[in-house]
mmCIF file with all atom_site columns, C-alpha atoms in Angstrom:
data_model
loop_
_atom_site.group_PDB
_atom_site.id
_atom_site.type_symbol
_atom_site.label_atom_id
_atom_site.label_alt_id
_atom_site.label_comp_id
_atom_site.label_asym_id
_atom_site.label_entity_id
_atom_site.label_seq_id
_atom_site.pdbx_PDB_ins_code
_atom_site.Cartn_x
_atom_site.Cartn_y
_atom_site.Cartn_z
_atom_site.occupancy
_atom_site.B_iso_or_equiv
_atom_site.pdbx_formal_charge
_atom_site.auth_seq_id
_atom_site.auth_comp_id
_atom_site.auth_asym_id
_atom_site.auth_atom_id
_atom_site.pdbx_PDB_model_num
ATOM 1   C CA . PHE A 1 1   ? -98.338  12.039 -151.802 1.00 48.00 ? 285 PHE A CA 1
ATOM 2   C CA . PHE A 1 2   ? -96.032  13.949 -154.163 1.00 49.00 ? 286 PHE A CA 1
ATOM 3   C CA . GLY A 1 3   ? -94.410  11.048 -155.962 1.00 51.00 ? 287 GLY A CA 1
ATOM 4   C CA . VAL A 1 4   ? -90.705  11.553 -156.636 1.00 54.00 ? 288 VAL A CA 1
ATOM 5   C CA . GLN A 1 5   ? -88.460  12.093 -153.615 1.00 68.00 ? 289 GLN A CA 1
ATOM 6   C CA . TRP A 1 6   ? -87.526  15.766 -153.298 1.00 70.00 ? 290 TRP A CA 1
ATOM 7   C CA . THR A 1 7   ? -85.265  17.491 -150.809 1.00 83.00 ? 291 THR A CA 1
ATOM 8   C CA . PRO A 1 8   ? -86.217  21.125 -150.236 1.00 83.00 ? 292 PRO A CA 1
ATOM 9   C CA . PRO A 1 9   ? -83.447  23.723 -150.200 1.00 87.00 ? 293 PRO A CA 1
ATOM 10  C CA . ALA A 1 10  ? -82.499  24.570 -146.590 1.00 91.00 ? 294 ALA A CA 1
ATOM 11  C CA . ASP A 1 11  ? -83.217  28.305 -146.916 1.00 94.00 ? 295 ASP A CA 1
ATOM 12  C CA . GLU A 1 12  ? -86.626  27.632 -148.466 1.00 95.00 ? 296 GLU A CA 1
ATOM 13  C CA . ARG A 1 13  ? -87.441  25.110 -145.728 1.00 96.00 ? 297 ARG A CA 1
ATOM 14  C CA . GLU A 1 14  ? -86.605  27.746 -143.092 1.00 97.00 ? 298 GLU A CA 1
ATOM 15  C CA . ILE A 1 15  ? -88.917  30.279 -144.739 1.00 97.00 ? 299 ILE A CA 1
ATOM 16  C CA . VAL A 1 16  ? -91.790  27.770 -144.790 1.00 98.00 ? 300 VAL A CA 1
ATOM 17  C CA . ARG A 1 17  ? -91.001  26.784 -141.186 1.00 97.00 ? 301 ARG A CA 1
ATOM 18  C CA . GLY A 1 18  ? -91.237  30.452 -140.219 1.00 98.00 ? 302 GLY A CA 1
ATOM 19  C CA . LEU A 1 19  ? -94.628  30.717 -141.913 1.00 98.00 ? 303 LEU A CA 1
ATOM 20  C CA . LEU A 1 20  ? -95.998  27.642 -140.155 1.00 98.00 ? 304 LEU A CA 1
ATOM 21  C CA . THR A 1 21  ? -94.647  28.893 -136.827 1.00 98.00 ? 305 THR A CA 1
ATOM 22  C CA . ALA A 1 22  ? -96.482  32.202 -137.371 1.00 98.00 ? 306 ALA A CA 1
ATOM 23  C CA . LEU A 1 23  ? -99.697  30.359 -138.272 1.00 98.00 ? 307 LEU A CA 1
ATOM 24  C CA . GLU A 1 24  ? -99.424  28.261 -135.095 1.00 97.00 ? 308 GLU A CA 1
ATOM 25  C CA . ASP A 1 25  ? -100.037 31.508 -133.217 1.00 95.00 ? 309 ASP A CA 1
ATOM 26  C CA . ARG A 1 26  ? -103.167 32.418 -135.232 1.00 96.00 ? 310 ARG A CA 1
ATOM 27  C CA . ARG A 1 27  ? -105.998 31.333 -132.954 1.00 95.00 ? 311 ARG A CA 1
ATOM 28  C CA . VAL A 1 28  ? -108.527 32.116 -135.692 1.00 96.00 ? 312 VAL A CA 1
ATOM 29  C CA . LEU A 1 29  ? -107.487 28.852 -137.335 1.00 97.00 ? 313 LEU A CA 1
ATOM 30  C CA . PHE A 1 30  ? -108.294 26.540 -134.441 1.00 96.00 ? 314 PHE A CA 1
ATOM 31  C CA . VAL A 1 31  ? -109.960 28.126 -131.395 1.00 94.00 ? 315 VAL A CA 1
ATOM 32  C CA . PRO A 1 32  ? -113.487 26.797 -130.688 1.00 92.00 ? 316 PRO A CA 1
ATOM 33  C CA . TYR A 1 33  ? -116.078 28.726 -132.665 1.00 86.00 ? 317 TYR A CA 1
ATOM 34  C CA . HIS A 1 34  ? -117.985 29.964 -129.593 1.00 85.00 ? 318 HIS A CA 1
ATOM 35  C CA . LEU A 1 35  ? -114.885 31.922 -128.528 1.00 89.00 ? 319 LEU A CA 1
ATOM 36  C CA . GLU A 1 36  ? -114.555 33.840 -131.805 1.00 88.00 ? 320 GLU A CA 1
ATOM 37  C CA . VAL A 1 37  ? -115.235 37.569 -131.937 1.00 88.00 ? 321 VAL A CA 1
ATOM 38  C CA . VAL A 1 38  ? -115.980 38.963 -135.410 1.00 88.00 ? 322 VAL A CA 1
ATOM 39  C CA . SER A 1 39  ? -113.688 42.001 -135.206 1.00 89.00 ? 323 SER A CA 1
ATOM 40  C CA . GLN A 1 40  ? -110.798 39.928 -133.842 1.00 93.00 ? 324 GLN A CA 1
ATOM 41  C CA . VAL A 1 41  ? -111.249 37.292 -136.555 1.00 93.00 ? 325 VAL A CA 1
ATOM 42  C CA . THR A 1 42  ? -111.212 39.964 -139.255 1.00 93.00 ? 326 THR A CA 1
ATOM 43  C CA . SER A 1 43  ? -108.072 41.531 -137.801 1.00 95.00 ? 327 SER A CA 1
ATOM 44  C CA . SER A 1 44  ? -106.353 38.149 -137.578 1.00 96.00 ? 328 SER A CA 1
ATOM 45  C CA . VAL A 1 45  ? -107.235 37.235 -141.172 1.00 97.00 ? 329 VAL A CA 1
ATOM 46  C CA . LEU A 1 46  ? -105.806 40.555 -142.351 1.00 97.00 ? 330 LEU A CA 1
ATOM 47  C CA . GLN A 1 47  ? -102.603 39.832 -140.441 1.00 97.00 ? 331 GLN A CA 1
ATOM 48  C CA . MET A 1 48  ? -102.379 36.328 -141.919 1.00 98.00 ? 332 MET A CA 1
ATOM 49  C CA . ARG A 1 49  ? -102.771 37.740 -145.415 1.00 98.00 ? 333 ARG A CA 1
ATOM 50  C CA . GLU A 1 50  ? -99.858  40.090 -144.732 1.00 98.00 ? 334 GLU A CA 1
ATOM 51  C CA . ILE A 1 51  ? -97.701  37.235 -143.363 1.00 98.00 ? 335 ILE A CA 1
ATOM 52  C CA . LEU A 1 52  ? -98.485  35.140 -146.445 1.00 98.00 ? 336 LEU A CA 1
ATOM 53  C CA . THR A 1 53  ? -97.552  38.004 -148.778 1.00 98.00 ? 337 THR A CA 1
ATOM 54  C CA . LYS A 1 54  ? -94.236  38.570 -146.983 1.00 98.00 ? 338 LYS A CA 1
ATOM 55  C CA . THR A 1 55  ? -93.508  34.851 -147.159 1.00 98.00 ? 339 THR A CA 1
ATOM 56  C CA . LEU A 1 56  ? -94.163  34.825 -150.908 1.00 97.00 ? 340 LEU A CA 1
ATOM 57  C CA . GLN A 1 57  ? -91.802  37.771 -151.323 1.00 97.00 ? 341 GLN A CA 1
ATOM 58  C CA . ALA A 1 58  ? -89.064  35.901 -149.444 1.00 97.00 ? 342 ALA A CA 1
ATOM 59  C CA . LEU A 1 59  ? -89.370  32.687 -151.478 1.00 96.00 ? 343 LEU A CA 1
ATOM 60  C CA . PRO A 1 60  ? -87.707  32.096 -154.843 1.00 94.00 ? 344 PRO A CA 1
ATOM 61  C CA . GLU A 1 61  ? -90.030  32.219 -157.863 1.00 89.00 ? 345 GLU A CA 1
ATOM 62  C CA . THR A 1 62  ? -89.564  28.500 -158.416 1.00 90.00 ? 346 THR A CA 1
ATOM 63  C CA . SER A 1 63  ? -90.612  27.513 -154.895 1.00 95.00 ? 347 SER A CA 1
ATOM 64  C CA . ARG A 1 64  ? -92.965  24.545 -154.605 1.00 94.00 ? 348 ARG A CA 1
ATOM 65  C CA . ALA A 1 65  ? -94.558  26.260 -151.594 1.00 97.00 ? 349 ALA A CA 1
ATOM 66  C CA . ALA A 1 66  ? -95.809  29.234 -153.610 1.00 97.00 ? 350 ALA A CA 1
ATOM 67  C CA . GLY A 1 67  ? -98.993  27.550 -154.855 1.00 97.00 ? 351 GLY A CA 1
ATOM 68  C CA . SER A 1 68  ? -100.183 26.635 -151.365 1.00 98.00 ? 352 SER A CA 1
ATOM 69  C CA . ILE A 1 69  ? -99.278  30.034 -149.974 1.00 98.00 ? 353 ILE A CA 1
ATOM 70  C CA . ARG A 1 70  ? -101.139 31.799 -152.789 1.00 98.00 ? 354 ARG A CA 1
ATOM 71  C CA . ALA A 1 71  ? -104.177 29.575 -152.201 1.00 98.00 ? 355 ALA A CA 1
ATOM 72  C CA . MET A 1 72  ? -104.226 30.466 -148.491 1.00 98.00 ? 356 MET A CA 1
ATOM 73  C CA . ARG A 1 73  ? -103.849 34.156 -149.305 1.00 98.00 ? 357 ARG A CA 1
ATOM 74  C CA . ALA A 1 74  ? -106.747 33.906 -151.782 1.00 98.00 ? 358 ALA A CA 1
ATOM 75  C CA . ALA A 1 75  ? -108.828 32.218 -149.051 1.00 97.00 ? 359 ALA A CA 1
ATOM 76  C CA . CYS A 1 76  ? -108.140 35.213 -146.800 1.00 97.00 ? 360 CYS A CA 1
ATOM 77  C CA . ARG A 1 77  ? -109.288 37.596 -149.534 1.00 96.00 ? 361 ARG A CA 1
ATOM 78  C CA . ARG A 1 78  ? -112.428 35.533 -150.130 1.00 94.00 ? 362 ARG A CA 1
ATOM 79  C CA . PHE A 1 79  ? -113.252 35.549 -146.418 1.00 93.00 ? 363 PHE A CA 1
ATOM 80  C CA . LEU A 1 80  ? -112.755 39.314 -146.186 1.00 92.00 ? 364 LEU A CA 1
ATOM 81  C CA . GLU A 1 81  ? -114.308 40.431 -149.472 1.00 90.00 ? 365 GLU A CA 1
ATOM 82  C CA . GLU A 1 82  ? -116.942 38.008 -150.730 1.00 82.00 ? 366 GLU A CA 1
ATOM 83  C CA . PRO A 1 83  ? -120.464 38.073 -149.368 1.00 69.00 ? 367 PRO A CA 1
ATOM 84  C CA . MET A 1 84  ? -121.110 35.308 -146.880 1.00 66.00 ? 368 MET A CA 1
ATOM 85  C CA . PRO A 1 85  ? -123.999 32.887 -147.470 1.00 61.00 ? 369 PRO A CA 1
ATOM 86  C CA . ASP A 1 86  ? -127.402 34.117 -146.338 1.00 59.00 ? 370 ASP A CA 1
ATOM 87  C CA . PHE A 1 87  ? -129.140 31.775 -143.905 1.00 54.00 ? 371 PHE A CA 1
ATOM 88  C CA . ARG A 1 88  ? -131.889 34.127 -142.695 1.00 56.00 ? 372 ARG A CA 1
ATOM 89  C CA . ASN A 1 89  ? -134.629 32.059 -144.303 1.00 54.00 ? 373 ASN A CA 1
ATOM 90  C CA . VAL A 1 90  ? -133.242 28.735 -143.089 1.00 50.00 ? 374 VAL A CA 1
ATOM 91  C CA . THR A 1 91  ? -132.604 29.421 -139.415 1.00 49.00 ? 375 THR A CA 1
ATOM 92  C CA . ARG A 1 92  ? -134.105 31.539 -136.700 1.00 50.00 ? 376 ARG A CA 1
ATOM 93  C CA . TRP A 1 93  ? -130.815 32.999 -135.576 1.00 45.00 ? 377 TRP A CA 1
ATOM 94  C CA . ARG A 1 94  ? -131.071 35.908 -133.214 1.00 49.00 ? 378 ARG A CA 1
ATOM 95  C CA . HIS A 1 95  ? -128.136 38.177 -133.746 1.00 49.00 ? 379 HIS A CA 1
ATOM 96  C CA . ARG A 1 96  ? -127.211 39.917 -130.500 1.00 48.00 ? 380 ARG A CA 1
ATOM 97  C CA . GLY A 1 97  ? -124.528 42.316 -131.647 1.00 48.00 ? 381 GLY A CA 1
ATOM 98  C CA . ASP A 1 98  ? -121.731 43.053 -134.048 1.00 49.00 ? 382 ASP A CA 1
ATOM 99  C CA . GLU A 1 99  ? -119.187 41.035 -132.065 1.00 52.00 ? 383 GLU A CA 1
ATOM 100 C CA . GLU A 1 100 ? -121.136 37.772 -132.347 1.00 61.00 ? 384 GLU A CA 1
ATOM 101 C CA . GLY A 1 101 ? -121.002 35.937 -135.619 1.00 65.00 ? 385 GLY A CA 1
ATOM 102 C CA . ASP A 1 102 ? -124.091 34.631 -137.339 1.00 72.00 ? 386 ASP A CA 1
ATOM 103 C CA . PRO A 1 103 ? -124.323 31.254 -139.102 1.00 78.00 ? 387 PRO A CA 1
ATOM 104 C CA . SER A 1 104 ? -122.956 32.645 -142.378 1.00 82.00 ? 388 SER A CA 1
ATOM 105 C CA . PHE A 1 105 ? -119.883 33.987 -140.558 1.00 85.00 ? 389 PHE A CA 1
ATOM 106 C CA . PHE A 1 106 ? -119.159 30.560 -139.083 1.00 87.00 ? 390 PHE A CA 1
ATOM 107 C CA . VAL A 1 107 ? -119.646 28.794 -142.431 1.00 87.00 ? 391 VAL A CA 1
ATOM 108 C CA . ALA A 1 108 ? -117.158 31.197 -144.053 1.00 90.00 ? 392 ALA A CA 1
ATOM 109 C CA . LEU A 1 109 ? -114.737 30.695 -141.159 1.00 94.00 ? 393 LEU A CA 1
ATOM 110 C CA . GLY A 1 110 ? -115.048 26.913 -141.516 1.00 94.00 ? 394 GLY A CA 1
ATOM 111 C CA . GLU A 1 111 ? -114.273 27.190 -145.234 1.00 95.00 ? 395 GLU A CA 1
ATOM 112 C CA . LEU A 1 112 ? -111.210 29.316 -144.447 1.00 97.00 ? 396 LEU A CA 1
ATOM 113 C CA . ARG A 1 113 ? -109.995 26.780 -141.876 1.00 97.00 ? 397 ARG A CA 1
ATOM 114 C CA . ALA A 1 114 ? -110.534 23.872 -144.275 1.00 97.00 ? 398 ALA A CA 1
ATOM 115 C CA . MET A 1 115 ? -108.563 25.589 -147.034 1.00 98.00 ? 399 MET A CA 1
ATOM 116 C CA . PHE A 1 116 ? -105.728 26.407 -144.644 1.00 98.00 ? 400 PHE A CA 1
ATOM 117 C CA . GLY A 1 117 ? -105.743 22.878 -143.221 1.00 98.00 ? 401 GLY A CA 1
ATOM 118 C CA . THR A 1 118 ? -105.326 21.332 -146.655 1.00 97.00 ? 402 THR A CA 1
ATOM 119 C CA . HIS A 1 119 ? -102.432 23.584 -147.639 1.00 98.00 ? 403 HIS A CA 1
ATOM 120 C CA . ILE A 1 120 ? -100.723 23.507 -144.249 1.00 98.00 ? 404 ILE A CA 1
ATOM 121 C CA . ALA A 1 121 ? -100.784 19.693 -144.433 1.00 97.00 ? 405 ALA A CA 1
ATOM 122 C CA . ALA A 1 122 ? -99.172  19.820 -147.881 1.00 96.00 ? 406 ALA A CA 1
ATOM 123 C CA . LEU A 1 123 ? -96.466  22.244 -146.747 1.00 97.00 ? 407 LEU A CA 1
ATOM 124 C CA . ALA A 1 124 ? -95.678  20.345 -143.556 1.00 96.00 ? 408 ALA A CA 1
ATOM 125 C CA . TYR A 1 125 ? -95.393  17.081 -145.485 1.00 94.00 ? 409 TYR A CA 1
ATOM 126 C CA . GLN A 1 126 ? -93.435  18.509 -148.398 1.00 93.00 ? 410 GLN A CA 1
ATOM 127 C CA . TYR A 1 127 ? -90.911  20.285 -146.170 1.00 95.00 ? 411 TYR A CA 1
ATOM 128 C CA . GLY A 1 128 ? -90.773  17.660 -143.406 1.00 94.00 ? 412 GLY A CA 1
ATOM 129 C CA . LEU A 1 129 ? -92.020  19.986 -140.673 1.00 96.00 ? 413 LEU A CA 1
ATOM 130 C CA . ASP A 1 130 ? -93.880  19.233 -137.452 1.00 96.00 ? 414 ASP A CA 1
ATOM 131 C CA . LEU A 1 131 ? -96.845  21.273 -136.256 1.00 97.00 ? 415 LEU A CA 1
ATOM 132 C CA . GLU A 1 132 ? -98.170  22.157 -132.834 1.00 97.00 ? 416 GLU A CA 1
ATOM 133 C CA . PRO A 1 133 ? -101.284 20.107 -131.967 1.00 96.00 ? 417 PRO A CA 1
ATOM 134 C CA . GLU A 1 134 ? -103.643 23.109 -132.122 1.00 96.00 ? 418 GLU A CA 1
ATOM 135 C CA . LEU A 1 135 ? -102.742 23.929 -135.714 1.00 97.00 ? 419 LEU A CA 1
ATOM 136 C CA . ALA A 1 136 ? -102.581 20.235 -136.624 1.00 97.00 ? 420 ALA A CA 1
ATOM 137 C CA . SER A 1 137 ? -106.226 19.968 -135.494 1.00 96.00 ? 421 SER A CA 1
ATOM 138 C CA . ILE A 1 138 ? -107.384 21.644 -138.741 1.00 97.00 ? 422 ILE A CA 1
ATOM 139 C CA . LEU A 1 139 ? -105.548 19.220 -141.029 1.00 97.00 ? 423 LEU A CA 1
ATOM 140 C CA . PRO A 1 140 ? -107.755 16.896 -143.063 1.00 94.00 ? 424 PRO A CA 1
ATOM 141 C CA . SER A 1 141 ? -108.254 13.501 -141.451 1.00 87.00 ? 425 SER A CA 1
ATOM 142 C CA . GLU A 1 142 ? -107.029 10.342 -143.136 1.00 75.00 ? 426 GLU A CA 1
ATOM 143 C CA . GLY A 1 143 ? -110.519 9.455  -144.349 1.00 64.00 ? 427 GLY A CA 1
ATOM 144 C CA . SER A 1 144 ? -111.155 12.875 -145.921 1.00 57.00 ? 428 SER A CA 1
ATOM 145 C CA . PRO A 1 145 ? -111.729 13.014 -149.684 1.00 56.00 ? 429 PRO A CA 1
#
């Protein structure tokens, strides 16, 4: 996966372990879509972005984890700031309120989960860390490109 054998520094491994432990408690990453509430998802993504920033601040500049953490933080920003795809002409979705997501919300949430899954898998592998099954459910499968 990464080629040459590398042993992460113990303090850096603990920082990454702390990040993954915090993400294991972020239901937005793995709860079934029909249980998601737009305002709660937004709040959770904001909190994850803050956790990721604090983790970056705690890591040394040369950390191998920094790239993945920055990519996840950028995914949070994209989810929060970029316009979501417009599916009004493709589907006959009946929006019933601000707390229910529409198809574009769920596509954006799926993209966020996929990005996190890829980088969480890399971090867990690189640092030799186990994940709770709920968070592990968003990791790419073996047959994924």
